[in-house]
PDB file of C-alpha atoms and ligand atoms in Angstrom:
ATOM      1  CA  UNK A   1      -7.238  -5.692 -35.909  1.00  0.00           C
ATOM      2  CA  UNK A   2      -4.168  -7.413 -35.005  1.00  0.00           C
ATOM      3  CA  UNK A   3      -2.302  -5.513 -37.716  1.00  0.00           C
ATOM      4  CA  UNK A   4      -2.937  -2.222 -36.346  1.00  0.00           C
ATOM      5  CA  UNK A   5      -2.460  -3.267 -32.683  1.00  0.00           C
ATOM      6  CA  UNK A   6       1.021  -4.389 -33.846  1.00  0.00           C
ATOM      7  CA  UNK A   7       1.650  -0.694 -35.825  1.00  0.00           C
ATOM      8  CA  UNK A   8       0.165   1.518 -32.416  1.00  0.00           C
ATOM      9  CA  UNK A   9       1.581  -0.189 -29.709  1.00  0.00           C
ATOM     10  CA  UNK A  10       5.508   0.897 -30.464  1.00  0.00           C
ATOM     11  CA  UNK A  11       3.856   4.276 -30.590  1.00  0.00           C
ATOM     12  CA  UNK A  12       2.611   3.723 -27.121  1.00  0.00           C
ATOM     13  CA  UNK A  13       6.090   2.812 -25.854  1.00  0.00           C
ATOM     14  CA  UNK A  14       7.743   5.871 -27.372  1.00  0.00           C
ATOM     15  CA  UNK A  15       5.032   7.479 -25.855  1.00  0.00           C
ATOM     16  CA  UNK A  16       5.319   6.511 -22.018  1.00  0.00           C
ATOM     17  CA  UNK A  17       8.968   7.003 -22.490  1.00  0.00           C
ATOM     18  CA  UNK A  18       8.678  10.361 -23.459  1.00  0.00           C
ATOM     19  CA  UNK A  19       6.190  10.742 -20.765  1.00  0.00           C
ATOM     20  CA  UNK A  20       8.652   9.284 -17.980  1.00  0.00           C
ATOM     21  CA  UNK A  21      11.216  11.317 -19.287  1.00  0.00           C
ATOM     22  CA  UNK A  22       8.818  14.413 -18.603  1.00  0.00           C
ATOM     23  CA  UNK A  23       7.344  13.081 -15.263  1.00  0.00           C
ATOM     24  CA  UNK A  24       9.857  11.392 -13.553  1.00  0.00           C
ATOM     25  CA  UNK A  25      10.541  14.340 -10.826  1.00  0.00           C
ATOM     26  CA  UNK A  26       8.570  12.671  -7.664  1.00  0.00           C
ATOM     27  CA  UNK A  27       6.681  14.973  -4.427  1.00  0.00           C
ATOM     28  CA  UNK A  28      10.082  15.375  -3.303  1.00  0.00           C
ATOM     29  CA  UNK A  29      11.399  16.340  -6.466  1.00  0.00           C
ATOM     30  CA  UNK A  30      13.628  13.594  -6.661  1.00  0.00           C
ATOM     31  CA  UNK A  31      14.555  12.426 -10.592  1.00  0.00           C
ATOM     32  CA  UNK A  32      13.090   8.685 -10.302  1.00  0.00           C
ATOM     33  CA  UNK A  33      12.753   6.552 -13.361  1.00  0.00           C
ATOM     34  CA  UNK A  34      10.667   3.973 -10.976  1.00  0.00           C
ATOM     35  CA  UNK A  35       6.639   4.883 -10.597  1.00  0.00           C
ATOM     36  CA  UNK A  36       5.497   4.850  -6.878  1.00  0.00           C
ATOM     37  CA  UNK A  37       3.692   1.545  -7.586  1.00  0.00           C
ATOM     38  CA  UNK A  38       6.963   0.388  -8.430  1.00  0.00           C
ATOM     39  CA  UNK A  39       8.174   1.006  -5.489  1.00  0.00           C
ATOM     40  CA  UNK A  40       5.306   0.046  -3.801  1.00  0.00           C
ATOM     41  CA  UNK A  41       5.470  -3.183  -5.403  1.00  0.00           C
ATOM     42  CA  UNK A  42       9.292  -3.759  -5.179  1.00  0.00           C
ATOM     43  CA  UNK A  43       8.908  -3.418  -1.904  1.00  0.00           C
ATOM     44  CA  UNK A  44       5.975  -6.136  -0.982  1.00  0.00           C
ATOM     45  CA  UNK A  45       8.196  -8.425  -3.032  1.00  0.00           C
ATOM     46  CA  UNK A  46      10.777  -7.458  -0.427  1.00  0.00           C
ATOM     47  CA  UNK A  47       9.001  -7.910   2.301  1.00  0.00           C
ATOM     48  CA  UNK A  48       8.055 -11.442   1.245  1.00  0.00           C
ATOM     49  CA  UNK A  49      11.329 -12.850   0.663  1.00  0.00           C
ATOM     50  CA  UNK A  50      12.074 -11.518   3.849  1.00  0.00           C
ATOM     51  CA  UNK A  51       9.154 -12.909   5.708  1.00  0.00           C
ATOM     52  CA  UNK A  52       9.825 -16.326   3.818  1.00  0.00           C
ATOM     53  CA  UNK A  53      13.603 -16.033   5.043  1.00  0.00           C
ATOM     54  CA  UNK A  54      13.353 -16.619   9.121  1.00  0.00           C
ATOM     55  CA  UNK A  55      16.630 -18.440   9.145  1.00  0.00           C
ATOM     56  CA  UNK A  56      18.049 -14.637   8.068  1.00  0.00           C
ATOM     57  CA  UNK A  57      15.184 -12.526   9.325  1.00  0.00           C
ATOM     58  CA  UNK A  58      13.960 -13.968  12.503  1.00  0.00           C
ATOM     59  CA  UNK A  59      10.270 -11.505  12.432  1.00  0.00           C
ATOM     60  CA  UNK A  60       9.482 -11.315  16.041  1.00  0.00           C
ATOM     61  CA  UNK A  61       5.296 -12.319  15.754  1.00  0.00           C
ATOM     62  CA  UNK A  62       2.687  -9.994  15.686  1.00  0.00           C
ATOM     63  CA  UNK A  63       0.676 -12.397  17.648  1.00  0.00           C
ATOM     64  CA  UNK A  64       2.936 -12.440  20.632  1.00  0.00           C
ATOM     65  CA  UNK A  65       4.258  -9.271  20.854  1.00  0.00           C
ATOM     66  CA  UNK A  66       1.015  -7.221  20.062  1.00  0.00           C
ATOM     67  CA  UNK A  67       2.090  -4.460  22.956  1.00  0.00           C
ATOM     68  CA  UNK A  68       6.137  -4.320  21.322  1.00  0.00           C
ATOM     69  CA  UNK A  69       4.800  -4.185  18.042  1.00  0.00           C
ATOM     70  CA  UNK A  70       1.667  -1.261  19.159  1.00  0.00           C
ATOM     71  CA  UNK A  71       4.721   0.917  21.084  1.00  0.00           C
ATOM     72  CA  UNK A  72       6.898   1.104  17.691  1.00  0.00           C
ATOM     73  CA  UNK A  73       4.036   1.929  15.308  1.00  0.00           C
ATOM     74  CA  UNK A  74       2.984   4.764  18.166  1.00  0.00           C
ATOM     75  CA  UNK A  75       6.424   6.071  17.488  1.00  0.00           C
ATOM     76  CA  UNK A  76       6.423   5.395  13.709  1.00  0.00           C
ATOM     77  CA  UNK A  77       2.298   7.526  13.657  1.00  0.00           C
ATOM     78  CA  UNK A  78       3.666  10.571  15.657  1.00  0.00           C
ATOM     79  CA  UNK A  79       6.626  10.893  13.031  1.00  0.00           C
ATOM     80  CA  UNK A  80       4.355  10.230   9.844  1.00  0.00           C
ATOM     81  CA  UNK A  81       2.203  13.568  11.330  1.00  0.00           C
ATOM     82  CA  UNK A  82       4.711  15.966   9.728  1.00  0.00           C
ATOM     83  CA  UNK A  83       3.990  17.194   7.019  1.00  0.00           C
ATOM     84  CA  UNK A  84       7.944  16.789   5.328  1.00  0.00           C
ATOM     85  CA  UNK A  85       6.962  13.201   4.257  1.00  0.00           C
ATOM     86  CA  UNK A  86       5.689  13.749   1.386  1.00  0.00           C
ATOM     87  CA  UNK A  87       4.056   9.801   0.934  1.00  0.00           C
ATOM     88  CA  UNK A  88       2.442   9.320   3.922  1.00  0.00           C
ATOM     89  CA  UNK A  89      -0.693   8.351   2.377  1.00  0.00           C
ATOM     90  CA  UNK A  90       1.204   6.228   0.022  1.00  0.00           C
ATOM     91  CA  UNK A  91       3.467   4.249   1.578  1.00  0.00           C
ATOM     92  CA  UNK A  92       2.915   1.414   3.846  1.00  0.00           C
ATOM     93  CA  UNK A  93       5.179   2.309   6.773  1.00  0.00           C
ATOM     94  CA  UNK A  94       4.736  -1.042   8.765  1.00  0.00           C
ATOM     95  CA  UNK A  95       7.603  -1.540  11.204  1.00  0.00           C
ATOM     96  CA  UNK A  96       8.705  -5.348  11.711  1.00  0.00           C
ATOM     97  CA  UNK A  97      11.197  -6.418  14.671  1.00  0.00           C
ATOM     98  CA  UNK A  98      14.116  -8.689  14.060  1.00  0.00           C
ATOM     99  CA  UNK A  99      14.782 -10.823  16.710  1.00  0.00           C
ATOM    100  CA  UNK A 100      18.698 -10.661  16.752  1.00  0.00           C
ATOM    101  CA  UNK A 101      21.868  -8.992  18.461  1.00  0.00           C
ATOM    102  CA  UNK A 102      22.557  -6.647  15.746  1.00  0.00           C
ATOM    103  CA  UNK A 103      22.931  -2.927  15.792  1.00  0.00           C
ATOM    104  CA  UNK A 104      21.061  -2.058  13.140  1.00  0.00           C
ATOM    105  CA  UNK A 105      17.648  -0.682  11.256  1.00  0.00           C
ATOM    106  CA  UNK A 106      17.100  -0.602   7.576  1.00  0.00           C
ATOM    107  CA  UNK A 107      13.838  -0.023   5.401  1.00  0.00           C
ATOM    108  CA  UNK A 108      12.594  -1.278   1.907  1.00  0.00           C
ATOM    109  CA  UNK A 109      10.680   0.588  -0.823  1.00  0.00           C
ATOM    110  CA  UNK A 110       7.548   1.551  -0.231  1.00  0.00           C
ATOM    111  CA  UNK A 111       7.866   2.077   3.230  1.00  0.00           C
ATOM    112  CA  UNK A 112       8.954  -1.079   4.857  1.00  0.00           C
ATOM    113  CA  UNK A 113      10.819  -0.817   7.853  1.00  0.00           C
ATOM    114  CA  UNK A 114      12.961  -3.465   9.699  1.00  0.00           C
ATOM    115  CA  UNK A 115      14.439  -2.808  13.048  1.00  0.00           C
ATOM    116  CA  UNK A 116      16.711  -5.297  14.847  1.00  0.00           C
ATOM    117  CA  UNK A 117      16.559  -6.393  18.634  1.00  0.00           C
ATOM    118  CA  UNK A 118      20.191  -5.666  19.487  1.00  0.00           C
ATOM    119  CA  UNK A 119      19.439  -2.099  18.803  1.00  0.00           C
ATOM    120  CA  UNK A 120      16.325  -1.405  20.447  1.00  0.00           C
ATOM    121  CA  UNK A 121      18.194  -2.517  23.737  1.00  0.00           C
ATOM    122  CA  UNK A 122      21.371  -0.699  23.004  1.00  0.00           C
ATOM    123  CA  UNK A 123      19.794   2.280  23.237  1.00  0.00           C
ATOM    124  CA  UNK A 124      18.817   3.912  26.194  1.00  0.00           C
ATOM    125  CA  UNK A 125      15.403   6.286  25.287  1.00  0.00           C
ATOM    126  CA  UNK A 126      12.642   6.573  23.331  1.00  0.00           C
ATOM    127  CA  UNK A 127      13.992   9.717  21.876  1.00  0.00           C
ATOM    128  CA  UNK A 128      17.036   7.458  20.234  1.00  0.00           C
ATOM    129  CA  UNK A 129      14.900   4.969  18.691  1.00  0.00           C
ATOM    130  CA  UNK A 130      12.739   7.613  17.197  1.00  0.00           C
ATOM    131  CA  UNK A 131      15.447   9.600  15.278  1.00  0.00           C
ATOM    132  CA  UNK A 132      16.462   6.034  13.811  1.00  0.00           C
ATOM    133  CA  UNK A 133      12.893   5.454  12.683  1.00  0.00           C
ATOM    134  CA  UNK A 134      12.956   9.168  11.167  1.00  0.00           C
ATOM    135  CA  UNK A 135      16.347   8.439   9.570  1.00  0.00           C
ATOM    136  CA  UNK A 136      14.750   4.882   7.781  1.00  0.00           C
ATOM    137  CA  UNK A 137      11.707   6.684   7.076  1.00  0.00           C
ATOM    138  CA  UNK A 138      13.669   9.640   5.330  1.00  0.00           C
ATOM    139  CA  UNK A 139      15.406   6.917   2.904  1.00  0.00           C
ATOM    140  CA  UNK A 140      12.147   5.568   1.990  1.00  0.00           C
ATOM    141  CA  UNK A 141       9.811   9.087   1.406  1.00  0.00           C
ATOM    142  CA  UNK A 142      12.988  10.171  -0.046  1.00  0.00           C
ATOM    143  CA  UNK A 143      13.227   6.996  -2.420  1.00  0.00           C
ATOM    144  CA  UNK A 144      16.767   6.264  -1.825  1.00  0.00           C
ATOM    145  CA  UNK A 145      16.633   2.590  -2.311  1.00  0.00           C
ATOM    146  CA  UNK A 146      15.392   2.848  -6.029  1.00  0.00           C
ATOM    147  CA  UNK A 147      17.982   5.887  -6.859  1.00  0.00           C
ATOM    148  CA  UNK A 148      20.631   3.831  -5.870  1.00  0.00           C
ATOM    149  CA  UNK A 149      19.124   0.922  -7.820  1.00  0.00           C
ATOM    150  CA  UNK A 150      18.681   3.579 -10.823  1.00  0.00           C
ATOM    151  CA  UNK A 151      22.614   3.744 -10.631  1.00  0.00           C
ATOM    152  CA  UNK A 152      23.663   0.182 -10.335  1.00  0.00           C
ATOM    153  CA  UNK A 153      21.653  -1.218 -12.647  1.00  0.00           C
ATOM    154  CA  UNK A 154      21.630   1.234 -15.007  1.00  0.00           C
ATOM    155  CA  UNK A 155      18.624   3.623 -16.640  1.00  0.00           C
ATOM    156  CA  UNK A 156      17.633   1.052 -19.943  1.00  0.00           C
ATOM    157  CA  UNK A 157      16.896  -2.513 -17.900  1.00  0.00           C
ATOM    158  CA  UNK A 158      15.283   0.230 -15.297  1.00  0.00           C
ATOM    159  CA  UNK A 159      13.325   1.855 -17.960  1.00  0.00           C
ATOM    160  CA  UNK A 160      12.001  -2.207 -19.241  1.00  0.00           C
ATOM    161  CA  UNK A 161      11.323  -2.706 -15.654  1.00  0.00           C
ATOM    162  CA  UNK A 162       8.478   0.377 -15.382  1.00  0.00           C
ATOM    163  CA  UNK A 163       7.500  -0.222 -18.744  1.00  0.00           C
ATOM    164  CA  UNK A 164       6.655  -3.931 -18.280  1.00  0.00           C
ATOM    165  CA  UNK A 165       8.452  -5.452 -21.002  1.00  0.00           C
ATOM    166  CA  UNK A 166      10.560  -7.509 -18.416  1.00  0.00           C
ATOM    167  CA  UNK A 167       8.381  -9.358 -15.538  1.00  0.00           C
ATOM    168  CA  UNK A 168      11.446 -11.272 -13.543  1.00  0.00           C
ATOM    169  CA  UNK A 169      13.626  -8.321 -13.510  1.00  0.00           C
ATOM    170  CA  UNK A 170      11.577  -6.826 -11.173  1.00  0.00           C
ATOM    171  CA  UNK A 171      11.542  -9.777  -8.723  1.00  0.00           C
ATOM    172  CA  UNK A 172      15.317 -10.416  -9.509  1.00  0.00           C
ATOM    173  CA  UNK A 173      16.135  -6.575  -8.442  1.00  0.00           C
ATOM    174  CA  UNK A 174      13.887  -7.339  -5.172  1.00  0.00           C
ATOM    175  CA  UNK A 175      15.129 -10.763  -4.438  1.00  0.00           C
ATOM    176  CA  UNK A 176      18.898  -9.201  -4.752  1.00  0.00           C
ATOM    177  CA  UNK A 177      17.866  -6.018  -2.702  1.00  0.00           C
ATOM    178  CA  UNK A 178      16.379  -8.695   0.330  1.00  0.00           C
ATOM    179  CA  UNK A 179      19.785 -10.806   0.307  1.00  0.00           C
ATOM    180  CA  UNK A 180      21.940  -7.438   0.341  1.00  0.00           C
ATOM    181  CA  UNK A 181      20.052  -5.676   3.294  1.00  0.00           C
ATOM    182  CA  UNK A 182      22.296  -5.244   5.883  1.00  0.00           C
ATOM    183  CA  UNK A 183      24.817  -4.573   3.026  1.00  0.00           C
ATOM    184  CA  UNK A 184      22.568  -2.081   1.352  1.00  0.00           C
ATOM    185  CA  UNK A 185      24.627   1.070   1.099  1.00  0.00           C
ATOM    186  CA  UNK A 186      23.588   4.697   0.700  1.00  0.00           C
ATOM    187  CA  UNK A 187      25.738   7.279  -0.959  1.00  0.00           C
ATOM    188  CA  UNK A 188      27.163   9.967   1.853  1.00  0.00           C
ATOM    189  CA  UNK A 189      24.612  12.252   0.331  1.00  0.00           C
ATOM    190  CA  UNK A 190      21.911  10.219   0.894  1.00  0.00           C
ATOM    191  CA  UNK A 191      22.643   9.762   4.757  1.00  0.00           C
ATOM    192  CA  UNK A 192      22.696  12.812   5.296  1.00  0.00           C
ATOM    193  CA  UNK A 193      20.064  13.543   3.728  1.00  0.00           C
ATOM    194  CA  UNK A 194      18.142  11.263   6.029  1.00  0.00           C
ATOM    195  CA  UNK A 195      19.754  12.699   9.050  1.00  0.00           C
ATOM    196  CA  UNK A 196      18.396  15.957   8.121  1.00  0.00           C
ATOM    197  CA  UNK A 197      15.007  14.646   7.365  1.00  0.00           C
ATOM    198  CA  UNK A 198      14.982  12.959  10.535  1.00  0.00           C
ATOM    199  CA  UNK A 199      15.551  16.264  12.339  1.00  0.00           C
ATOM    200  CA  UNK A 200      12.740  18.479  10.318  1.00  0.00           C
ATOM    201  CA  UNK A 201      10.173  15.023  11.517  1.00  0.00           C
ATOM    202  CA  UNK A 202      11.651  15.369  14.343  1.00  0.00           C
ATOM    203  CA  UNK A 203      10.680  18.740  15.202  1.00  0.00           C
ATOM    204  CA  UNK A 204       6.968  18.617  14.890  1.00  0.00           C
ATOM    205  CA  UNK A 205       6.498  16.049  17.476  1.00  0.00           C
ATOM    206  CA  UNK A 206       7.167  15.664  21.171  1.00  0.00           C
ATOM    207  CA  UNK A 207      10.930  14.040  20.691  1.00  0.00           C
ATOM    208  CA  UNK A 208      13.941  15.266  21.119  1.00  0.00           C
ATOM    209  CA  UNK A 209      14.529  16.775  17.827  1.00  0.00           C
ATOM    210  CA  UNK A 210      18.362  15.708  17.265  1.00  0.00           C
ATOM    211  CA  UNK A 211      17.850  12.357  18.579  1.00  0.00           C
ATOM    212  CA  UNK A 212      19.138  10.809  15.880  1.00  0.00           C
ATOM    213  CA  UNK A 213      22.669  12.024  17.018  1.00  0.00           C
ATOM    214  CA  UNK A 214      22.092   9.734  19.809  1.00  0.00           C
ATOM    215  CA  UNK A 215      23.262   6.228  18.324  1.00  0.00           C
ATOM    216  CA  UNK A 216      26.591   7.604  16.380  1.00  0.00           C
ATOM    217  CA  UNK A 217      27.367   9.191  19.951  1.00  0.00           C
ATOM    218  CA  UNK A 218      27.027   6.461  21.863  1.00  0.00           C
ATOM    219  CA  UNK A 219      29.207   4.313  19.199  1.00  0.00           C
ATOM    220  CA  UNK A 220      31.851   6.789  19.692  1.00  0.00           C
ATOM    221  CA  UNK A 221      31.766   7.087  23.255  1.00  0.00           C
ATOM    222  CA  UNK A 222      32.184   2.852  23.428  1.00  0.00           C
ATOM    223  CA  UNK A 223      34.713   3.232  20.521  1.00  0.00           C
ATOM    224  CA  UNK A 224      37.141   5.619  23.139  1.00  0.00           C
ATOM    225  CA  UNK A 225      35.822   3.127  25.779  1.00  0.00           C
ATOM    226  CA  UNK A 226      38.110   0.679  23.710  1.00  0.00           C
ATOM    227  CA  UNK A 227      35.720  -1.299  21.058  1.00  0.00           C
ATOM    228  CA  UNK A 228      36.091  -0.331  17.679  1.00  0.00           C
ATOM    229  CA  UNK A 229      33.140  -1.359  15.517  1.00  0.00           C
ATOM    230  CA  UNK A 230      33.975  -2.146  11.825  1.00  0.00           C
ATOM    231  CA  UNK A 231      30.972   0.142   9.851  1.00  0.00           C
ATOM    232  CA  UNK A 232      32.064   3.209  11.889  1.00  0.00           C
ATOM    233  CA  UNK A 233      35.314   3.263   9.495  1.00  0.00           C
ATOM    234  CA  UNK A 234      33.020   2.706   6.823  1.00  0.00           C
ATOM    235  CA  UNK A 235      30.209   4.810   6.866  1.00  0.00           C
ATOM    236  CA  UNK A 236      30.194   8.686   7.032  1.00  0.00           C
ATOM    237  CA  UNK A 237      32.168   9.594   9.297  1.00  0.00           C
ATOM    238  CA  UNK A 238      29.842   9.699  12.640  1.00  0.00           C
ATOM    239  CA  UNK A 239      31.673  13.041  14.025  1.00  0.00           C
ATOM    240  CA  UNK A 240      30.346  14.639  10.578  1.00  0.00           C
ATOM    241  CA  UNK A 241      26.646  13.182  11.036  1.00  0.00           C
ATOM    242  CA  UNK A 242      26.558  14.548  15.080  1.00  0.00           C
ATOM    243  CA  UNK A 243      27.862  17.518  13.499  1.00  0.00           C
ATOM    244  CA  UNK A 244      25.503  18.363  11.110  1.00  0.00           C
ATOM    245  CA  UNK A 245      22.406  16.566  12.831  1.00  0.00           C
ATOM    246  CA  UNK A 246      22.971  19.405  15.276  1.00  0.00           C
ATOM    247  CA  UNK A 247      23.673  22.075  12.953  1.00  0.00           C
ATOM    248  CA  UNK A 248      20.415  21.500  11.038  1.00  0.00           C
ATOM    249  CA  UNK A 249      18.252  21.866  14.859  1.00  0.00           C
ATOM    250  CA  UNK A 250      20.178  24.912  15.954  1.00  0.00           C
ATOM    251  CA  UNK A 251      19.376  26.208  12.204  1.00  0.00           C
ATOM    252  CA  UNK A 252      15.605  25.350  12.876  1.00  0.00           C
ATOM    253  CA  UNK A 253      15.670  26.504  16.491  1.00  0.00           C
ATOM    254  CA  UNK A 254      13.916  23.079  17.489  1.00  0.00           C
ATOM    255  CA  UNK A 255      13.326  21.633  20.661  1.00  0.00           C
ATOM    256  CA  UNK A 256      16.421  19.341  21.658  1.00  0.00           C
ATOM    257  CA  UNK A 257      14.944  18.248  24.991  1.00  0.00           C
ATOM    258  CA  UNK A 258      14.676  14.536  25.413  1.00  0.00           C
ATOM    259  CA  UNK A 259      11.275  13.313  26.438  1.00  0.00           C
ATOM    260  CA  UNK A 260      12.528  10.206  27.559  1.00  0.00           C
ATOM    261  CA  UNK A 261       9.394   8.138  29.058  1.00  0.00           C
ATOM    262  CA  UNK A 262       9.997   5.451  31.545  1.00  0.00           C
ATOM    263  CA  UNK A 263       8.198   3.017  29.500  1.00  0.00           C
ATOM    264  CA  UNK A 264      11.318   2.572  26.746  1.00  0.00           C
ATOM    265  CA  UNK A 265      12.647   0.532  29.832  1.00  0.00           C
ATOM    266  CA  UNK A 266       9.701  -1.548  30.313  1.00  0.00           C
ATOM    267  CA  UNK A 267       9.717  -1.704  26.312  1.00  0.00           C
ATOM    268  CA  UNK A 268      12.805  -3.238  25.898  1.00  0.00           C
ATOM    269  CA  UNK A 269      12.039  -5.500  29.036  1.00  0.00           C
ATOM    270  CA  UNK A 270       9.522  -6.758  27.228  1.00  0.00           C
ATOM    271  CA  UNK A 271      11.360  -8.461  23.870  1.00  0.00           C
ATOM    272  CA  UNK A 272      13.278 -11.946  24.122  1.00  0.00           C
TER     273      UNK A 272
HETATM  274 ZN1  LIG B 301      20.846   5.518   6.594  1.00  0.00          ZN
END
């Protein structure tokens, strides 16, 4: 018995392999050597460094912020209605709030999203916050995170990952993805990809369907007012994004009228 298990089971791995190689084209058809459970499970290992990290991550609490925490997943369910993300039944999509001044929003496999105080109150509607939720949602139904992980670390120690031959690479990849967040950077095709994305969500609810223009314009505008932020020179170039944010609604013919409820105010009132 143990003979022949040791003659079948290289069979088996030649097998899978030829299997991923077959298979690997996701819902989106996106070429991804990770499963969905991978991602799925890259990302709870994620989201537990980062809850174990609150000297990084300060999580503003569920317990006392049960009305903060029920207005963002309102915004995050009337998103996950259209029918462009493709693993809405999949995916976890559970929002958490970092309690610091930093303008910024980022998401983990598997639907994971983080979004940071300082840019909640920066800006100024509902509208805004929802096309950056689309945008982080976009990178995770589109599986961003694990393409660009595909590329750094390269297809073979990828390949040992989803094939279980290597158990700590998997937490090593995660445990290097939670300490490079912030840092975590998209190719220029993948934002805007996103920003497209974030448009076609967008559209089928009651937002303003651009909205995710919002945030670059408002960086610009305080960037002629005289501040210059450092990622602006970094990233895509934010004229580009407004650019083709806007192209992609006028292309659509969506609605770009802001809906703008008073209660964003009271929202933001309402966090430390
Ligand atoms: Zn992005």
């Amino acid at each position: 018995m143990t003979n022949s298990k040791s003659t079948i089971k290289p069979q088996i791995l030649i097998l899978s392999f030829m299997l991923m190689l077959f298979s690997s084209c996701d819902k989106n058809n996106n070429f991804n050597v990770f499963s969905i459970e991978d991602d799925k499970q890259l990302g709870l290992q994620v989201r537990d460094e980062i809850a174990g990290n609150p000297q990084e991550f300060p999580l503003l609490s569920l317990e006392e912020y049960p009305e903060a925490y029920a207005y963002l997943n309102n915004i995050v369910d009337k998103i996950l209605v259209s029918e462009d993300v493709g693993y809405r039944d999949e995916f976890a999509w559970e929002v958490r709030i970092i309690d610091q001044d930093v303008l910024n929003a980022f998401a983990v496999p598997g639907g994971y999203i983080y979004v940071y105080t300082g840019l909640i109150k920066y800006l100024d509607n509902e509208d805004d916050l929802a096309g950056v939720l689309a945008h982080e949602i976009a990178h995770v139904d589109q599986r961003h995170s694990t393409q660009q992980l595909q590329k750094q670390y390269g297809i073979q120690i990828l390949l040992s990952v989803a094939l279980g031959n290597d158990a700590g690479q998997l937490e090593q990849i995660a445990g290097a993805l939670a300490g490079n967040l912030a840092g975590l950077k998209f190719s220029r095709d993948d934002e805007r990809e996103a920003d497209r994305y974030s448009v076609h969500y967008l559209e089928e609810t009651d937002y303003q369907c651009n909205a995710a223009f919002s945030f670059f314009q408002k960086m610009l505008d305080n960037e002629e007012a005289g501040g210059t932020p450092a990622f602006l020179s970094t990233h895509p170039d934010p004229k580009e994004r407004i650019a083709d944010i806007n192209a992609t609604a006028d292309e659509i013919g969506c609605d770009k009228t802001p809906l703008a409820p008073a209660s964003y105010q009271d929202f933001k009132n309402s966090l430390p």
